[in-house]
CSV table of N, CA and C in Angstrom, one decimal:
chain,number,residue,atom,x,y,z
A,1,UNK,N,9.0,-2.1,28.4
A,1,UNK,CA,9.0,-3.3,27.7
A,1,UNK,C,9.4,-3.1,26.3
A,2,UNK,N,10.5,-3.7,25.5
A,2,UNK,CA,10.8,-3.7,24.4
A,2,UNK,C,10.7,-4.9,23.4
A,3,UNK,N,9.3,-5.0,22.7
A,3,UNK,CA,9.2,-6.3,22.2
A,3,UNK,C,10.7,-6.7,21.3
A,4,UNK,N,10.4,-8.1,20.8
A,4,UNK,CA,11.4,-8.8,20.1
A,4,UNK,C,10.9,-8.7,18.8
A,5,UNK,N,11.3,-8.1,17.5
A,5,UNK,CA,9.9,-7.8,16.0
A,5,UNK,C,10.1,-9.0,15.8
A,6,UNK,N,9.7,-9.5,15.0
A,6,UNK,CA,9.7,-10.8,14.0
A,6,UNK,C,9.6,-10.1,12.7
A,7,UNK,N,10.3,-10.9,12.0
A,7,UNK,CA,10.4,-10.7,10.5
A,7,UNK,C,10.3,-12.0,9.4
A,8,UNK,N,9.3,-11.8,8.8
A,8,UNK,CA,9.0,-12.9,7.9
A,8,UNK,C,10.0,-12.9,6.3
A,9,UNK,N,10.6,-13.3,6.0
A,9,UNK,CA,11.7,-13.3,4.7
A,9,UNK,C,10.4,-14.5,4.0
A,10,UNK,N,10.1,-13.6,2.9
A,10,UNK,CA,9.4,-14.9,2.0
A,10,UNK,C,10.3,-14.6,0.7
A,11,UNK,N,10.9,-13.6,1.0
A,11,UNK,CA,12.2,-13.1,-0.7
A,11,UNK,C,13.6,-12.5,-0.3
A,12,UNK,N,14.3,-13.9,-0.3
A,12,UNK,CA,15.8,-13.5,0.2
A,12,UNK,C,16.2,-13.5,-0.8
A,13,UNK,N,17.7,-12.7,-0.7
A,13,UNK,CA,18.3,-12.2,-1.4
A,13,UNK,C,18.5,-13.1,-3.0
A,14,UNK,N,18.5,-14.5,-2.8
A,14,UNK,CA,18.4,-15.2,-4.2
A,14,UNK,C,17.5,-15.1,-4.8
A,15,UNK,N,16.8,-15.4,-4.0
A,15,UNK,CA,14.7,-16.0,-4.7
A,15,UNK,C,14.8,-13.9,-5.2
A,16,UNK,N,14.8,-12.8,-4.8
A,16,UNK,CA,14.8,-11.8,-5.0
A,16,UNK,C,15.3,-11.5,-6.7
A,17,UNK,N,16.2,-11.7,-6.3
A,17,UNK,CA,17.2,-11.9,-8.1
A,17,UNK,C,17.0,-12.5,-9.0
A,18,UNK,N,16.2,-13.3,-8.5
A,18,UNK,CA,15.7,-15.1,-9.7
A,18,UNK,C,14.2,-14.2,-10.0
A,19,UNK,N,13.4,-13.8,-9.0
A,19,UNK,CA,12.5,-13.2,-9.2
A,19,UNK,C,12.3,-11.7,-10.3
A,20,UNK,N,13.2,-11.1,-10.2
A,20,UNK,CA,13.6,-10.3,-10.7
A,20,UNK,C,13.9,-10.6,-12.3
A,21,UNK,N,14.6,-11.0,-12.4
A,21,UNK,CA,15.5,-11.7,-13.3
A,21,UNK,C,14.1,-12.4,-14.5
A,22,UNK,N,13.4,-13.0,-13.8
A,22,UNK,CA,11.8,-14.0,-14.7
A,22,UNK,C,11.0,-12.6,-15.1
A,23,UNK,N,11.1,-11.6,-13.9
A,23,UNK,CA,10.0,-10.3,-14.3
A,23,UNK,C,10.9,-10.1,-15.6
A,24,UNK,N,12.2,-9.6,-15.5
A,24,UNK,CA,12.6,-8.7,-16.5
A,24,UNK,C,12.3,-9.9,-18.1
A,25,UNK,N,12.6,-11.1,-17.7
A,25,UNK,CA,12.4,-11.6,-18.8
A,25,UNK,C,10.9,-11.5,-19.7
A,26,UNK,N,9.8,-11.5,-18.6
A,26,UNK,CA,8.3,-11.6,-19.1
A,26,UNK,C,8.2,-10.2,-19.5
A,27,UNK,N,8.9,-8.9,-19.4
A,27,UNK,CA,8.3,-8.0,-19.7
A,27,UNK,C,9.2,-7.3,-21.1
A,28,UNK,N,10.3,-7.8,-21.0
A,28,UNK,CA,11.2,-7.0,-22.3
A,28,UNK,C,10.6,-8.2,-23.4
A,29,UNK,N,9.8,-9.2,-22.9
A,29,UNK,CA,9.8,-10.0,-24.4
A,29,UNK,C,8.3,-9.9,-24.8
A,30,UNK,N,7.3,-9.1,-23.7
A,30,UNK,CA,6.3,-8.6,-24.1
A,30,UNK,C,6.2,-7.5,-24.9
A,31,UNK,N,5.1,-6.7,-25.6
A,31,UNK,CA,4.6,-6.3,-26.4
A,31,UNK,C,3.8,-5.1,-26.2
A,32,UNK,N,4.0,-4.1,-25.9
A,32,UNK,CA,4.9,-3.4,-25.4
A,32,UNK,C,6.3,-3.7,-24.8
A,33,UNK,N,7.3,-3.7,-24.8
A,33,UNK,CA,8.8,-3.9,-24.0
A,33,UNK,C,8.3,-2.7,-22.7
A,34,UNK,N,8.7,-3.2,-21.6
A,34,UNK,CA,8.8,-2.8,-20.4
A,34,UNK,C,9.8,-3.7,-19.6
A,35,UNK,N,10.1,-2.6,-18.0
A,35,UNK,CA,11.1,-3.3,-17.5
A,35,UNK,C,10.3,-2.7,-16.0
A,36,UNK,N,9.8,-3.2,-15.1
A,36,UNK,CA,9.3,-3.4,-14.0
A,36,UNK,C,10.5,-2.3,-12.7
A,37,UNK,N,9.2,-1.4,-12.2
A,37,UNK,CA,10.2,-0.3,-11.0
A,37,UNK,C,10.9,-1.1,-10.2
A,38,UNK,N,10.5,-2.6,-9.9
A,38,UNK,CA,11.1,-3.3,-9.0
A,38,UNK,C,12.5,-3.4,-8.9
A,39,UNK,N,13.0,-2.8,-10.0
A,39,UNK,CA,14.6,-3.6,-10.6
A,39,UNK,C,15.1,-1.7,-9.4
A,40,UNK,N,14.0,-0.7,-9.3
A,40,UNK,CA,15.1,-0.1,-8.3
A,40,UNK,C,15.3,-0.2,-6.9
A,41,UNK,N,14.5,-1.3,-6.4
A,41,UNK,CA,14.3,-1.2,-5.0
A,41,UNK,C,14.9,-2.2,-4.2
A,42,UNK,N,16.6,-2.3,-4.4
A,42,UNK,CA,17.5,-3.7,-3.8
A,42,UNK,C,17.7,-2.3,-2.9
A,43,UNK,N,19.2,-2.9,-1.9
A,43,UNK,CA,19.2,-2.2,-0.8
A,43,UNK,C,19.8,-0.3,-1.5
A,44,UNK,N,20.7,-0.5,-2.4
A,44,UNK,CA,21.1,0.7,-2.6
A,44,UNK,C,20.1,1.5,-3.5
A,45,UNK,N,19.1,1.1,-4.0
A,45,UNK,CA,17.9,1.8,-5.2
A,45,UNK,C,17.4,2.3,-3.9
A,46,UNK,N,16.4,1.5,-2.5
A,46,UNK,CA,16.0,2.1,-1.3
A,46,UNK,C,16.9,3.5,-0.9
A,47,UNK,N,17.7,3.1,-0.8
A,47,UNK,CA,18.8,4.0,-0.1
A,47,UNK,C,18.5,5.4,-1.0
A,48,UNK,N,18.6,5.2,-2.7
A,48,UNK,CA,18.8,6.4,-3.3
A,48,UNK,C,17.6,7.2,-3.4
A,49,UNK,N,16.8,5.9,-2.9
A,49,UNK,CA,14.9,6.8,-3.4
A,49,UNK,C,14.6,8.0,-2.2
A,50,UNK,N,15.1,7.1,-0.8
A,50,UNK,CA,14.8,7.8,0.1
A,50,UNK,C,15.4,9.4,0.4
A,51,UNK,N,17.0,9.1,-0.4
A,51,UNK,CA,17.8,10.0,-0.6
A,51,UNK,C,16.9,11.5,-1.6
A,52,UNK,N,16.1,10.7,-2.7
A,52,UNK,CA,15.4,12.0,-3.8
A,52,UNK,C,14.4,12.3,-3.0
A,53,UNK,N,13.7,11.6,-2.2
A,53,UNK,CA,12.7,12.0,-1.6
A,53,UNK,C,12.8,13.4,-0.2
A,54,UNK,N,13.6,13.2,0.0
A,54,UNK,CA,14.3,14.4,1.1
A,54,UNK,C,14.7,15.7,0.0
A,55,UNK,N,15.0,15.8,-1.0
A,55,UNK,CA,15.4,17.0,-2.2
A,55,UNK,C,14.7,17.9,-2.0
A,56,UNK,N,14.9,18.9,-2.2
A,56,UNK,CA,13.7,20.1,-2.3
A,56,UNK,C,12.6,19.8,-3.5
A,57,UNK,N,13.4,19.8,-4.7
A,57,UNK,CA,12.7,19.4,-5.8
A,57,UNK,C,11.4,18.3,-5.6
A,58,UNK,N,11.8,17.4,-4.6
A,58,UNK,CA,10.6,16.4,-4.5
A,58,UNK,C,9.4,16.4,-3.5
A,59,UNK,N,8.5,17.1,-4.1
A,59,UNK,CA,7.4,17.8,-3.2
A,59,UNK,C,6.5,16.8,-2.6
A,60,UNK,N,6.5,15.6,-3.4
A,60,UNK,CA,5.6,14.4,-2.9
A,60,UNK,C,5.5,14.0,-1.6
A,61,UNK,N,7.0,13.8,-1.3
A,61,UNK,CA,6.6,13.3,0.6
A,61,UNK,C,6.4,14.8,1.0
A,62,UNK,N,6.8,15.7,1.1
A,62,UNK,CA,6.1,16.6,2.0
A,62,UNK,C,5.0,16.6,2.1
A,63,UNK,N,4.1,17.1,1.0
A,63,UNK,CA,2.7,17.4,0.6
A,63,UNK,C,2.2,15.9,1.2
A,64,UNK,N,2.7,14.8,1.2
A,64,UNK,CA,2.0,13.5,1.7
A,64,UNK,C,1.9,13.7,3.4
A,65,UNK,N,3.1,14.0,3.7
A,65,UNK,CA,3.6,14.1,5.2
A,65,UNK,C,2.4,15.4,5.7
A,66,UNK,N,2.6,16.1,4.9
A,66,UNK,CA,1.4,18.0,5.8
A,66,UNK,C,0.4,16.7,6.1
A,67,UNK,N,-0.3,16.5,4.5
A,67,UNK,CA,-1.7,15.5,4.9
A,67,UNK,C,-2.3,14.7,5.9
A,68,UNK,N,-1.0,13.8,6.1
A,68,UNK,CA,-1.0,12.5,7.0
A,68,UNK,C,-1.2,13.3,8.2
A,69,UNK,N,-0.3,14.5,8.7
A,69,UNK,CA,-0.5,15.3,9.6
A,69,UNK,C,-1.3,15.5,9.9
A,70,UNK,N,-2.1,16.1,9.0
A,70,UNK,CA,-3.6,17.3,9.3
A,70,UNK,C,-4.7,15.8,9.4
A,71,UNK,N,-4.9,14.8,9.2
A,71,UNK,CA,-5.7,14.0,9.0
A,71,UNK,C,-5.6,12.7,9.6
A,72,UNK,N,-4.1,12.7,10.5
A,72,UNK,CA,-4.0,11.2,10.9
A,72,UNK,C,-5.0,11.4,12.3
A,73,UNK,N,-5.3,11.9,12.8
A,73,UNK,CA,-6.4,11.6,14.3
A,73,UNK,C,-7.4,11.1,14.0
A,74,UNK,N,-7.7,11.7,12.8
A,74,UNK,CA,-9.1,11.1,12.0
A,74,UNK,C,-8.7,10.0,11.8
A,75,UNK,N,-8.2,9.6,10.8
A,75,UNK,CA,-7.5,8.2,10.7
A,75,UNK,C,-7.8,7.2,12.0
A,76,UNK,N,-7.1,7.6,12.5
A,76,UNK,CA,-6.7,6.6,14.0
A,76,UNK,C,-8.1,6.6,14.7
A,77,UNK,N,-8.5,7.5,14.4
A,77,UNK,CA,-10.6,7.1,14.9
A,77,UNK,C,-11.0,6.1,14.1
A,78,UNK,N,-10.6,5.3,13.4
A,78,UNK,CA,-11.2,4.4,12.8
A,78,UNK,C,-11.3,3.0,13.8
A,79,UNK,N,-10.5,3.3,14.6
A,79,UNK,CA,-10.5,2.1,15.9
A,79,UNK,C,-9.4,0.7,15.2
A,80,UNK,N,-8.7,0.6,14.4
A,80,UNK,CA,-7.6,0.0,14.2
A,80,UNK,C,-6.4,-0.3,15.4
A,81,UNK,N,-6.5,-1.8,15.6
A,81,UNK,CA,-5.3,-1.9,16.3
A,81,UNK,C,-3.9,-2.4,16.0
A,82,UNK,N,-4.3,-2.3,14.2
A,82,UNK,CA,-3.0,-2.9,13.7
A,82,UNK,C,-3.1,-2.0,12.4
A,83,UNK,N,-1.4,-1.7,11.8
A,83,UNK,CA,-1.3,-0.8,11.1
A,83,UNK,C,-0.6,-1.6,10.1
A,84,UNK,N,-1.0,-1.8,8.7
A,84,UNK,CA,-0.4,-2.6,7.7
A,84,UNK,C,-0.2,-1.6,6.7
A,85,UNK,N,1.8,-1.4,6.4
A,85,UNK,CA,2.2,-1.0,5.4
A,85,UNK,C,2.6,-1.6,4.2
A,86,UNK,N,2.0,-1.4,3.0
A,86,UNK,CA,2.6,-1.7,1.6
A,86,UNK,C,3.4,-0.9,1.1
A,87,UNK,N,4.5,-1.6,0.3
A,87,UNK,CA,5.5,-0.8,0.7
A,87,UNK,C,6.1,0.7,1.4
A,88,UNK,N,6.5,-0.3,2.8
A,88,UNK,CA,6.9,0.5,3.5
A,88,UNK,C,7.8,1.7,3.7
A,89,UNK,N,8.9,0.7,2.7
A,89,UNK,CA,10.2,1.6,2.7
A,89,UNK,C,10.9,1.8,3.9
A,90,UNK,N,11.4,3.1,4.4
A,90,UNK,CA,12.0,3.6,5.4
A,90,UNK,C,10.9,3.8,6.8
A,91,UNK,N,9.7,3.5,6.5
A,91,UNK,CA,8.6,4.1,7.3
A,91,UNK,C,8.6,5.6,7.7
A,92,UNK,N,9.5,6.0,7.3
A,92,UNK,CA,9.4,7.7,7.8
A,92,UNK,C,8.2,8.4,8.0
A,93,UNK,N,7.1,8.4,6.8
A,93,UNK,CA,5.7,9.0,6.8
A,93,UNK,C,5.0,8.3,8.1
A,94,UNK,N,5.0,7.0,8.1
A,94,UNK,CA,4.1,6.4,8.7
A,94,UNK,C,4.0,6.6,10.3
A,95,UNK,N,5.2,7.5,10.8
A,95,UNK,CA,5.2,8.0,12.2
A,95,UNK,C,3.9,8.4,12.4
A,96,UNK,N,3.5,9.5,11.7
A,96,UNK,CA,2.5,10.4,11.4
A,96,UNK,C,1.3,9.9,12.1
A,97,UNK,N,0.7,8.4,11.6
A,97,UNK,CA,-0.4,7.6,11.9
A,97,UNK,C,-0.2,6.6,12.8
A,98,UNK,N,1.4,6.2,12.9
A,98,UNK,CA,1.3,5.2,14.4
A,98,UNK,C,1.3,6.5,15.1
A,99,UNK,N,1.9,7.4,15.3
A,99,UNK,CA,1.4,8.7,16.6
A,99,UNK,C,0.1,8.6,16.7
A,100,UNK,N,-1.0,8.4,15.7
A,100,UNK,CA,-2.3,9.1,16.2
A,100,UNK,C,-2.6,7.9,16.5
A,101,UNK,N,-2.1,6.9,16.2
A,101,UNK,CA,-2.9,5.4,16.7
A,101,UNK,C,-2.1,5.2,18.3
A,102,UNK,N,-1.3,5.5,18.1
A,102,UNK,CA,-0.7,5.4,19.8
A,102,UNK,C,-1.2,6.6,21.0
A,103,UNK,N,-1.8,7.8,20.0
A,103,UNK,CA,-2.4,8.5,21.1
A,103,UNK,C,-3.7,8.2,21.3
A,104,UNK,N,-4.7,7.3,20.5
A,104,UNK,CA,-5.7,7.2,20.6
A,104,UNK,C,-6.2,5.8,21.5
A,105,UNK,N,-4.6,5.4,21.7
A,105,UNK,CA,-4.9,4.0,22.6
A,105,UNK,C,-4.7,2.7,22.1
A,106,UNK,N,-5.2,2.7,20.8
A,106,UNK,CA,-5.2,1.7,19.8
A,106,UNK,C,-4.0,0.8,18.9
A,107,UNK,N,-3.0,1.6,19.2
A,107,UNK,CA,-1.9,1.1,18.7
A,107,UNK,C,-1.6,-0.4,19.4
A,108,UNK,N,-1.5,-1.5,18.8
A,108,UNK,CA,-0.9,-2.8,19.0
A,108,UNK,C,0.3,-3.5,18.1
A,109,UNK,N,-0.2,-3.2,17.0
A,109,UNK,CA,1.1,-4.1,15.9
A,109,UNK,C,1.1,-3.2,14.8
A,110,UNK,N,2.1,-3.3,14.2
A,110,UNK,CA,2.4,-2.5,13.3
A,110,UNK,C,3.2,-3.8,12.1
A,111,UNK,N,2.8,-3.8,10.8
A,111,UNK,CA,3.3,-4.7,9.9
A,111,UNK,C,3.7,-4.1,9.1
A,112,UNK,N,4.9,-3.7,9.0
A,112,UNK,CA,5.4,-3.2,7.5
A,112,UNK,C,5.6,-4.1,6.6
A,113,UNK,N,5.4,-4.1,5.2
A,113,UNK,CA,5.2,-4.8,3.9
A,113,UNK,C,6.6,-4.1,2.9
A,114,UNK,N,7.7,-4.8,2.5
A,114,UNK,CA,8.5,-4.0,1.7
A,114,UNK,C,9.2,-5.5,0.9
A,115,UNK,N,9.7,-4.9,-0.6
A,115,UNK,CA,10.9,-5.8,-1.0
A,115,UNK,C,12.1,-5.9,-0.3
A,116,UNK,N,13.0,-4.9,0.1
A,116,UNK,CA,13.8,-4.9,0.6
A,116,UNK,C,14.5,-5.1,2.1
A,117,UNK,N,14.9,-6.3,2.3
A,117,UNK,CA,14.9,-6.8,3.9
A,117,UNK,C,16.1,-6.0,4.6
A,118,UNK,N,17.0,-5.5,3.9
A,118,UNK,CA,17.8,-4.7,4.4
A,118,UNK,C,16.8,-2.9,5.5
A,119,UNK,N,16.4,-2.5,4.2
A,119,UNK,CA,15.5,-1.5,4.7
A,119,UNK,C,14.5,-1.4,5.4
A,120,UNK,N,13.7,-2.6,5.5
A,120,UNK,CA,12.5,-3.1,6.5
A,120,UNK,C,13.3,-3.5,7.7
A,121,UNK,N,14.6,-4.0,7.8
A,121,UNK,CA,14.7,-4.5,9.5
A,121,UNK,C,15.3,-3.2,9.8
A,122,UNK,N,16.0,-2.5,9.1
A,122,UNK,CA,16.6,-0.7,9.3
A,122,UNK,C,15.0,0.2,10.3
A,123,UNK,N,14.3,0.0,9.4
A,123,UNK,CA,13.2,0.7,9.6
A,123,UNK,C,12.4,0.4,11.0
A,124,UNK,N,12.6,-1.8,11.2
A,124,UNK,CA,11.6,-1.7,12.2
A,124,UNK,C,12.7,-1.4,13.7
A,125,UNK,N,13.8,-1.7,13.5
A,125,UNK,CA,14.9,-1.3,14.9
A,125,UNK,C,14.8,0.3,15.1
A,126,UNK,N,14.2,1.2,13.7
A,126,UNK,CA,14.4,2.5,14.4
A,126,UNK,C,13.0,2.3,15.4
A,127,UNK,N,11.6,2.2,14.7
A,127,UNK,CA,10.5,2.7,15.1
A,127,UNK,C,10.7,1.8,16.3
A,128,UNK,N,10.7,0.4,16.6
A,128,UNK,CA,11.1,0.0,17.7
A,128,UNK,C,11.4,0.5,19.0
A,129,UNK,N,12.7,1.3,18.9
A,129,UNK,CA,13.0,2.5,19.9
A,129,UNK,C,12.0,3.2,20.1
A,130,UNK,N,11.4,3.9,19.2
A,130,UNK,CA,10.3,5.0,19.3
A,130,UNK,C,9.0,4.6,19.8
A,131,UNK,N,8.7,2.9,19.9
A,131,UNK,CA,7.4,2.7,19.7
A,131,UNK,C,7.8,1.1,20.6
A,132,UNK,N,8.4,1.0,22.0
A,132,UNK,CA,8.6,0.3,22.5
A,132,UNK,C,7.4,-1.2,23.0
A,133,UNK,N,6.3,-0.7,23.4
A,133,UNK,CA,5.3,-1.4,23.3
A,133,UNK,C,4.4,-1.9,22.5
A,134,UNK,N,4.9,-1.8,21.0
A,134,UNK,CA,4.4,-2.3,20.4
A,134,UNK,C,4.8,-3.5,19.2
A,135,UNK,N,4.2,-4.3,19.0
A,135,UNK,CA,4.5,-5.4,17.7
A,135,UNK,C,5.0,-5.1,17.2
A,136,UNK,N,6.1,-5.5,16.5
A,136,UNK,CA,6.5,-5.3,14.6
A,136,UNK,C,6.6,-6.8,14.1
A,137,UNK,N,5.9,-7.1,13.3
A,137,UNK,CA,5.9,-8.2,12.7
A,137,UNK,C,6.3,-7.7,10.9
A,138,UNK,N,7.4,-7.8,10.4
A,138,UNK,CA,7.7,-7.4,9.4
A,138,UNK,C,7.9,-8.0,8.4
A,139,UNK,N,7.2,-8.1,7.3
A,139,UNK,CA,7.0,-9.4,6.1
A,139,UNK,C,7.6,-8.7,4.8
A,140,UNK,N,8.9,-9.4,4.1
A,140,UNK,CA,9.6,-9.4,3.1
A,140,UNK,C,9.4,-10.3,1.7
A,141,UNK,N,8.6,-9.3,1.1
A,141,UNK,CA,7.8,-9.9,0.1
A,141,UNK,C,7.5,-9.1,-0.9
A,142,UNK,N,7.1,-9.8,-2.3
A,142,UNK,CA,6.8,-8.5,-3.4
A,142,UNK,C,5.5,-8.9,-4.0
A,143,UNK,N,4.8,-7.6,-4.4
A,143,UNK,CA,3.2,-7.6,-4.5
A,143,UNK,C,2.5,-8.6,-5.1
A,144,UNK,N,3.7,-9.4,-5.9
A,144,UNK,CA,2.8,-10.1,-7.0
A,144,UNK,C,2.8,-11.7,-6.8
A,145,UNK,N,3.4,-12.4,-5.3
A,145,UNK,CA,3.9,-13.2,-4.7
A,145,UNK,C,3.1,-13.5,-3.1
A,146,UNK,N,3.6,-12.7,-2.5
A,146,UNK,CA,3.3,-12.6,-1.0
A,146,UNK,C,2.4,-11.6,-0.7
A,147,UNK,N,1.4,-11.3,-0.9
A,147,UNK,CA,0.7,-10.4,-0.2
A,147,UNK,C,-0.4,-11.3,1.0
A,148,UNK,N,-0.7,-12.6,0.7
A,148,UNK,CA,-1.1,-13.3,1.0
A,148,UNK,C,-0.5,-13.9,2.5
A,149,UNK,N,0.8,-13.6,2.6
A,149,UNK,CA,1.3,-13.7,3.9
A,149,UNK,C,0.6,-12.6,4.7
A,150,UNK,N,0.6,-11.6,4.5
A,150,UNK,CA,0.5,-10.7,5.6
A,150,UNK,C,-0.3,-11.2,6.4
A,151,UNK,N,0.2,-11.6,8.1
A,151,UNK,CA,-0.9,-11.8,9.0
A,151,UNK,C,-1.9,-10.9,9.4
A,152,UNK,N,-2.8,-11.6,9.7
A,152,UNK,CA,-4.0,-11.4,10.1
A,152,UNK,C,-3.9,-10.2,11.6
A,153,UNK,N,-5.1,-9.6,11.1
A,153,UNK,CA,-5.3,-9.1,12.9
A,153,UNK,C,-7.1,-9.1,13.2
A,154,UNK,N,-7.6,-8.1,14.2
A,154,UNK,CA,-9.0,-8.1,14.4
A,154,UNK,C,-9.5,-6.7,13.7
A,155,UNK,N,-8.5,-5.6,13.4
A,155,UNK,CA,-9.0,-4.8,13.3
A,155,UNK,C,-7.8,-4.1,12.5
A,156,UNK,N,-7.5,-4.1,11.2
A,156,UNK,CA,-6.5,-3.3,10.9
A,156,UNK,C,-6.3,-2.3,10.3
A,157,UNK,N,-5.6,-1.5,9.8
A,157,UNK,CA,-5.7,-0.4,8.9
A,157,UNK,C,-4.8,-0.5,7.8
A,158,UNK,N,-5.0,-0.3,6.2
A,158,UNK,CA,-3.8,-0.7,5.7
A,158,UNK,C,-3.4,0.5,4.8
A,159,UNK,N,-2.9,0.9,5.1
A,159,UNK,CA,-1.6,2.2,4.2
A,159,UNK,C,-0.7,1.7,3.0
A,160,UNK,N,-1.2,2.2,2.2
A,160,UNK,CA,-0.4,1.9,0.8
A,160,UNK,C,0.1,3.6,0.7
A,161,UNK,N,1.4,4.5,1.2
A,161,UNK,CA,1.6,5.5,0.9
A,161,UNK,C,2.4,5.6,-0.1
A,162,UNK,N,2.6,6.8,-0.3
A,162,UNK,CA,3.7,7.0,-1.7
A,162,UNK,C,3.3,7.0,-2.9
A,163,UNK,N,4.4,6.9,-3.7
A,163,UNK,CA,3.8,6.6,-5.3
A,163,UNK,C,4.4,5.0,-5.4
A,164,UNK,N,4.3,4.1,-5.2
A,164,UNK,CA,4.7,2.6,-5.0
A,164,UNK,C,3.5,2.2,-5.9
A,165,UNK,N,2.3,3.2,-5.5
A,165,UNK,CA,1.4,2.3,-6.6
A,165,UNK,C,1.7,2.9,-7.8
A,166,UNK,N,2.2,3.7,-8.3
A,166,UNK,CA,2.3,4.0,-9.2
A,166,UNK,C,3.8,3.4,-10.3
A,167,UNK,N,4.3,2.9,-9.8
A,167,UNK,CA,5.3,1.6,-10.1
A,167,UNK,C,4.5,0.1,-10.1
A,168,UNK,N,3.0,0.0,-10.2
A,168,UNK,CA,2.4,-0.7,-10.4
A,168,UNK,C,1.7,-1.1,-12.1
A,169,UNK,N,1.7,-1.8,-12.7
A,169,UNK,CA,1.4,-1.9,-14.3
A,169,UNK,C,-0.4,-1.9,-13.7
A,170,UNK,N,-1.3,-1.2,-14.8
A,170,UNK,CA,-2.5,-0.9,-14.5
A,170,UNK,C,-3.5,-1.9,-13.9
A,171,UNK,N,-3.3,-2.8,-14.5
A,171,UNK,CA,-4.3,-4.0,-14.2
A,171,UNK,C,-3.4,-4.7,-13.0
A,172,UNK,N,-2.3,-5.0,-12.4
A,172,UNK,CA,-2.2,-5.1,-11.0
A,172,UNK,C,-2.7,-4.0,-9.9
A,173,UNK,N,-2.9,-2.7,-10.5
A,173,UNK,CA,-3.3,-1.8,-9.4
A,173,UNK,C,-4.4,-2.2,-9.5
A,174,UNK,N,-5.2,-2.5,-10.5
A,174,UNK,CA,-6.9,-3.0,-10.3
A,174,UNK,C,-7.2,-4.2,-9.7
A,175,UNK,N,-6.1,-5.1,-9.8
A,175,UNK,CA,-6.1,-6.3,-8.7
A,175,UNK,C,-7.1,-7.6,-9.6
């Protein structure tokens, strides 16, 4: 059986740019001047991140990926039937933990969370293949707008990997 994903667009490509465009204005005219990570993550910024992240030099996803490794069974014992990513990205890490949630039985839906709709439907048509019986309900949205869409489940898990939070201004990470 090969489900059908669904993909929720709450930031298409205009509302993305208009959005974009209001951040850059609120933060170059603030106090400190800043300019928000968001401005790298359209389809070709995705493309190039995922590109440094594969480099030798960039130790981060490895050292993330060994972890996820050594610790996703544990993980997946948490009894989760739904796996919610903030930004997703390419999902590449996130194999890791839908494996241990698919070997533990528990795997049902999988939600990836990303700005870029290019790279989220790329991402859900691969794992799709790999992960036939399962949901993808995929929501295109940015942190400070739509987090509020992500649907619901009974039991979820939610993965913020990467450094994504760290492209986050302090007091949004504190929420």
């Amino acid at each position: 059986m090969s489900l059908v994903p669904t993909i929720d667009v709450h930031l298409d490509a205009t509302r993305w740019q208009a959005s974009r465009a209001e951040r850059a204005r609120e933060t170059l005219t603030a106090r400190p001047r800043s300019l928000d990570a968001l401005w790298f993550y359209d389809e070709h910024g995705s493309d190039l991140f995922d590109a440094i992240t594969r480099s030798p030099e960039y130790y981060q996803t490895r050292a993330e990926r060994a972890l996820l490794l050594a610790h996703a069974g544990d993980i997946a014992a948490c009894g989760a039937d739904t796996l919610v990513e903030l930004g997703s990205g390419t999902s590449d890490k996130t194999t890791a933990l839908l494996d241990a949630m698919d070997a533990a039985g528990n795997l049902s839906r999988y939600i990836p969370f990303d700005v870029s709709e290019e790279t989220l439907r790329a991402a859900v048509s691969s794992l799709g293949e790999r992960y036939p019986d399962v949901e993808f309900h995929g929501v295109v949205g940015d942190f400070h707008h739509h987090l509020g869409t992500i649907p619901g489940a009974k039991r979820r898990l939610v993965a913020f990997l990467g450094g994504t939070i760290g492209n986050l201004r302090p007091a949004v990470r504190r929420g």
